[in-house]
Amino acid sequence: MLVVHIAGLFAIIIPLWIMAPRGVAYTTLLTFPTTAGWMNQGLAALIGMCNPIGILVGYDCSVHMSEEVQDAGYVLPRALMWTVVPNGIMALLMGITFIFCLGDIETVLASPTYEPFIQVFYNATQSNAATTIMTLIIALMLTSACISEVATASRQLWSFARDRGVPFSPWLAHVTPGSNIPIHAVYVSIVISSLLSLINIGSYVALNAISSLGVVSLLSSYTVTISCMIWRRRRGAPLPPARWSLGKYGFAINIVSLLFVVPVWFFAFWPVGYQPTP
């Protein structure tokens, strides 16, 4: 999947580079139109930042699999860093490519596919086959991410069940001999996720609200964790022994992280549009 992830990035951006209409650099980078009704561009930018921030949360999924990783104290922190940095660079590359190849934003937003990125692919290639292939690459990556999320959720559920923290704990805490997988927790995670996704059939707005709660919950957990680290560092209290440390830069990094997370958390409660439909 790593090969598909990296190769898929270039399979998408190269056709856009070659075939898509190019935006003027000044207009693309220095003109900031608002399409959601907000009168203040700064406020619109802060609210709009909450949507793309969703791709930067959830990197801690691997932490919840730590009991199944050998030498987790050494491996996981380095795996997280090697995940964040390269993916951040690739996201920047994809983002710059996309905004330059976006074309007329009103036409893209009014796409009959209901997915603007698909319309951008079609406008660039003028081919149903090429658009389908490019979209399938993204769908494959999203499916892979869903599998990882379900695996993480099942381990969290199993952990609570192991400590008798949820109903039917003995059944949920069962680990299948041989595979060493909490299969019952996996099944429950899949069923709940699937049922939640069906809400989209009745109300796209309702599903978005539930998804937003997930982002807010993650940001809240980050805020609490980072705040506790700042509090302990400020008081000079010793931190637990760890094989990964930010060293003397830890306090400054914690402060900067908190200053970034708190505004995003605040604006995550705001509607994208100025006058949302009830």
Coordinates of C-alpha atoms in Angstrom, one line a residue:
M1 CA 0.0 0.0 0.0
L2 CA 3.0 2.3 0.6
V3 CA 4.0 1.9 -3.1
V4 CA 0.4 2.6 -4.2
H5 CA 0.3 5.6 -1.9
I6 CA 3.4 7.2 -3.4
A7 CA 2.9 6.1 -7.0
G8 CA -0.8 7.1 -6.8
L9 CA 0.2 10.7 -5.8
F10 CA 2.3 11.1 -9.0
A11 CA -0.4 9.3 -11.0
I12 CA -2.7 12.1 -10.1
I13 CA -0.6 15.2 -10.1
I14 CA 1.3 14.5 -13.3
P15 CA -1.8 14.4 -15.5
L16 CA -2.9 17.6 -13.7
W17 CA 0.4 19.3 -14.4
I18 CA 0.3 18.3 -18.1
M19 CA -3.4 18.5 -19.0
A20 CA -5.2 20.8 -16.6
P21 CA -5.7 24.6 -17.2
R22 CA -3.2 26.6 -15.2
G23 CA -4.2 29.3 -12.8
V24 CA -2.3 32.6 -12.8
A25 CA 0.2 32.6 -9.9
Y26 CA -0.9 36.1 -8.6
T27 CA -4.6 35.2 -8.6
T28 CA -4.1 31.7 -7.3
L29 CA -1.8 32.6 -4.4
L30 CA -2.7 36.2 -3.5
T31 CA -6.5 36.4 -4.3
F32 CA -8.8 35.1 -1.6
P33 CA -12.4 34.8 -2.7
T34 CA -15.0 33.5 -0.1
T35 CA -17.8 31.3 -1.3
A36 CA -19.5 30.6 2.0
G37 CA -20.9 34.1 2.7
W38 CA -18.4 35.2 5.4
M39 CA -17.6 38.9 5.0
N40 CA -14.3 38.8 6.8
Q41 CA -11.6 36.9 4.9
G42 CA -9.5 36.2 8.0
L43 CA -12.4 34.6 9.8
A44 CA -13.3 32.6 6.7
A45 CA -9.7 31.3 6.5
L46 CA -9.7 30.2 10.1
I47 CA -13.0 28.4 9.7
G48 CA -12.0 26.9 6.4
M49 CA -8.8 25.6 8.0
C50 CA -10.8 23.1 10.0
N51 CA -11.6 20.9 7.0
P52 CA -8.1 20.2 5.8
I53 CA -6.9 19.8 9.3
G54 CA -8.8 16.6 9.4
I55 CA -6.1 14.9 7.3
L56 CA -3.5 15.7 10.0
V57 CA -5.3 14.1 12.9
G58 CA -5.4 10.5 13.8
Y59 CA -1.6 9.8 13.4
D60 CA -1.8 8.4 16.9
C61 CA -3.7 5.4 15.6
S62 CA -0.5 3.3 15.6
V63 CA -0.1 4.1 19.3
H64 CA -3.2 2.1 20.1
M65 CA -1.6 -0.9 18.4
S66 CA 1.5 -0.7 20.6
E67 CA 0.7 -3.9 22.5
E68 CA 1.1 -5.8 19.2
V69 CA 4.4 -4.1 18.2
Q70 CA 7.8 -5.4 19.2
D71 CA 9.9 -2.7 21.0
A72 CA 7.1 -0.2 20.7
G73 CA 8.8 2.4 22.8
Y74 CA 11.5 2.7 20.1
V75 CA 9.6 1.9 16.9
L76 CA 6.3 3.8 17.3
P77 CA 7.7 7.4 17.9
R78 CA 10.0 7.0 14.8
A79 CA 7.2 5.5 12.8
L80 CA 5.0 8.5 13.7
M81 CA 7.7 11.0 12.6
W82 CA 8.4 9.2 9.4
T83 CA 4.6 9.3 8.7
V84 CA 4.0 12.9 9.5
V85 CA 6.9 14.5 7.7
P86 CA 6.8 12.8 4.3
N87 CA 3.0 12.9 4.2
G88 CA 3.0 16.6 5.1
I89 CA 5.4 17.3 2.2
M90 CA 3.2 15.2 -0.2
A91 CA 0.1 17.0 1.0
L92 CA 1.7 20.3 0.3
L93 CA 2.7 19.2 -3.2
M94 CA -0.8 17.9 -3.9
G95 CA -2.5 21.1 -2.4
I96 CA -0.4 23.5 -4.5
T97 CA -1.0 21.4 -7.6
F98 CA -4.8 21.3 -7.0
I99 CA -5.3 25.0 -6.4
F100 CA -3.3 25.8 -9.6
C101 CA -5.3 23.3 -11.6
L102 CA -8.7 24.0 -10.0
G103 CA -10.1 26.1 -12.9
D104 CA -13.4 28.0 -12.3
I105 CA -14.4 27.3 -8.7
E106 CA -18.1 27.9 -9.2
T107 CA -18.2 25.3 -12.0
V108 CA -16.3 22.8 -9.9
L109 CA -18.5 23.3 -6.8
A110 CA -21.6 22.8 -9.0
S111 CA -20.3 19.5 -10.3
P112 CA -23.1 16.9 -11.1
T113 CA -20.8 14.3 -9.4
Y114 CA -21.3 16.2 -6.1
E115 CA -17.5 15.7 -5.5
P116 CA -15.5 18.8 -6.8
F117 CA -12.2 16.9 -7.0
I118 CA -13.8 14.4 -9.5
Q119 CA -14.9 17.4 -11.7
V120 CA -11.3 18.8 -11.5
F121 CA -10.0 15.4 -12.8
Y122 CA -12.5 15.3 -15.6
N123 CA -11.8 19.0 -16.6
A124 CA -8.1 18.1 -16.9
T125 CA -8.3 14.8 -18.7
Q126 CA -11.7 15.1 -20.6
S127 CA -11.8 11.3 -20.2
N128 CA -14.3 9.2 -18.2
A129 CA -11.7 6.4 -18.0
A130 CA -8.9 8.5 -16.7
T131 CA -11.1 10.3 -14.2
T132 CA -12.4 6.9 -13.0
I133 CA -8.8 5.6 -12.5
M134 CA -7.7 8.7 -10.7
T135 CA -10.7 8.5 -8.4
L136 CA -10.2 4.8 -7.7
I137 CA -6.7 5.6 -6.5
I138 CA -8.2 7.9 -3.9
A139 CA -10.9 5.4 -3.0
L140 CA -8.3 2.7 -2.5
M141 CA -6.3 4.9 -0.2
L142 CA -9.4 5.9 1.8
T143 CA -10.4 2.2 2.1
S144 CA -6.9 1.4 3.4
A145 CA -7.3 4.3 6.0
C146 CA -10.7 2.9 7.0
I147 CA -9.2 -0.5 7.7
S148 CA -6.5 1.1 9.9
E149 CA -9.1 3.2 11.7
V150 CA -11.3 0.1 12.4
A151 CA -8.2 -1.8 13.7
T152 CA -7.4 1.1 16.0
A153 CA -11.0 1.4 17.3
S154 CA -11.3 -2.3 17.9
R155 CA -8.1 -2.2 20.1
Q156 CA -9.4 0.7 22.1
L157 CA -12.7 -1.1 22.6
W158 CA -10.9 -4.3 23.6
S159 CA -8.7 -2.3 26.0
F160 CA -11.8 -0.9 27.7
A161 CA -13.4 -4.4 27.8
R162 CA -10.3 -5.9 29.3
D163 CA -10.7 -3.5 32.2
R164 CA -14.4 -4.1 32.5
G165 CA -15.3 -0.6 31.3
V166 CA -18.0 -1.4 28.8
P167 CA -21.1 -3.7 28.6
F168 CA -20.4 -7.3 27.6
S169 CA -16.8 -7.0 28.5
P170 CA -16.0 -10.7 28.7
W171 CA -17.2 -11.2 25.2
L172 CA -15.6 -8.1 23.7
A173 CA -12.3 -8.9 25.5
H174 CA -12.0 -12.3 23.9
V175 CA -8.9 -12.8 21.9
T176 CA -9.1 -15.5 19.2
P177 CA -6.4 -18.2 19.8
G178 CA -3.9 -18.5 17.0
S179 CA -4.6 -15.1 15.3
N180 CA -4.3 -13.2 18.6
I181 CA -6.9 -10.7 17.3
P182 CA -9.8 -9.4 19.4
I183 CA -12.2 -10.5 16.7
H184 CA -15.4 -9.7 18.6
A185 CA -14.2 -6.1 19.1
V186 CA -13.3 -5.9 15.4
Y187 CA -16.8 -7.1 14.4
V188 CA -18.5 -4.5 16.7
S189 CA -16.3 -1.7 15.4
I190 CA -17.1 -2.6 11.8
V191 CA -20.9 -2.8 12.5
I192 CA -21.0 0.5 14.3
S193 CA -19.0 2.3 11.6
S194 CA -21.1 0.8 8.9
L195 CA -24.4 1.8 10.6
L196 CA -23.1 5.4 11.1
S197 CA -22.2 5.6 7.4
L198 CA -25.8 4.8 6.5
I199 CA -26.8 8.1 8.0
N200 CA -25.5 9.7 4.8
I201 CA -28.5 8.2 2.9
G202 CA -30.9 10.2 5.0
S203 CA -28.9 13.4 5.8
Y204 CA -25.5 14.4 4.6
V205 CA -25.5 17.3 7.1
A206 CA -26.1 14.9 10.0
L207 CA -23.2 12.7 9.0
N208 CA -21.0 15.7 8.7
A209 CA -22.0 16.8 12.2
I210 CA -21.0 13.4 13.5
S211 CA -17.7 13.5 11.7
S212 CA -17.0 16.9 13.0
L213 CA -17.5 15.6 16.5
G214 CA -14.8 13.1 15.9
V215 CA -12.4 15.8 14.9
V216 CA -13.3 17.9 17.9
S217 CA -12.8 14.9 20.2
L218 CA -9.4 14.2 18.8
L219 CA -8.4 17.9 19.1
S220 CA -9.7 17.9 22.7
S221 CA -7.6 14.9 23.6
Y222 CA -4.5 16.6 22.1
T223 CA -5.3 19.8 24.0
V224 CA -5.6 17.9 27.3
T225 CA -2.4 15.9 26.7
I226 CA -0.2 18.8 25.6
S227 CA -1.5 21.0 28.5
C228 CA -0.6 18.3 31.0
M229 CA 2.9 18.1 29.5
I230 CA 3.3 21.9 29.7
W231 CA 2.1 22.0 33.3
R232 CA 4.5 19.3 34.4
R233 CA 7.4 20.9 32.5
R234 CA 6.6 24.3 33.9
R235 CA 6.5 23.0 37.5
G236 CA 9.8 21.1 36.9
A237 CA 8.1 17.8 37.7
P238 CA 10.0 14.8 36.3
L239 CA 8.5 13.1 33.3
P240 CA 8.1 9.3 33.1
P241 CA 11.1 7.5 31.5
A242 CA 10.9 7.3 27.8
R243 CA 13.0 6.1 24.9
W244 CA 11.9 9.1 22.8
S245 CA 12.2 12.7 24.0
L246 CA 12.0 16.2 22.5
G247 CA 14.8 17.1 24.9
K248 CA 15.4 20.8 25.6
Y249 CA 13.1 21.8 22.8
G250 CA 10.1 20.0 24.3
F251 CA 8.6 22.9 26.2
A252 CA 8.7 25.3 23.3
I253 CA 7.3 22.7 20.9
N254 CA 4.5 22.0 23.4
I255 CA 3.6 25.7 23.6
V256 CA 3.6 26.1 19.8
S257 CA 1.5 23.0 19.5
L258 CA -1.1 24.2 22.0
L259 CA -1.3 27.7 20.3
F260 CA -2.0 25.9 17.0
V261 CA -4.5 23.3 18.3
V262 CA -6.7 25.6 20.5
P263 CA -7.9 28.0 17.7
V264 CA -8.5 25.1 15.4
W265 CA -10.6 23.4 18.2
F266 CA -12.6 26.6 18.7
F267 CA -13.4 27.1 15.0
A268 CA -14.3 23.4 14.6
F269 CA -17.6 24.2 16.2
W270 CA -18.4 26.9 13.6
P271 CA -20.5 26.2 10.4
V272 CA -18.7 26.4 7.1
G273 CA -21.3 28.7 5.7
Y274 CA -22.5 32.0 7.1
Q275 CA -26.1 31.0 7.0
P276 CA -26.3 27.2 7.3
T277 CA -29.5 25.4 6.3
P278 CA -31.4 24.2 9.5

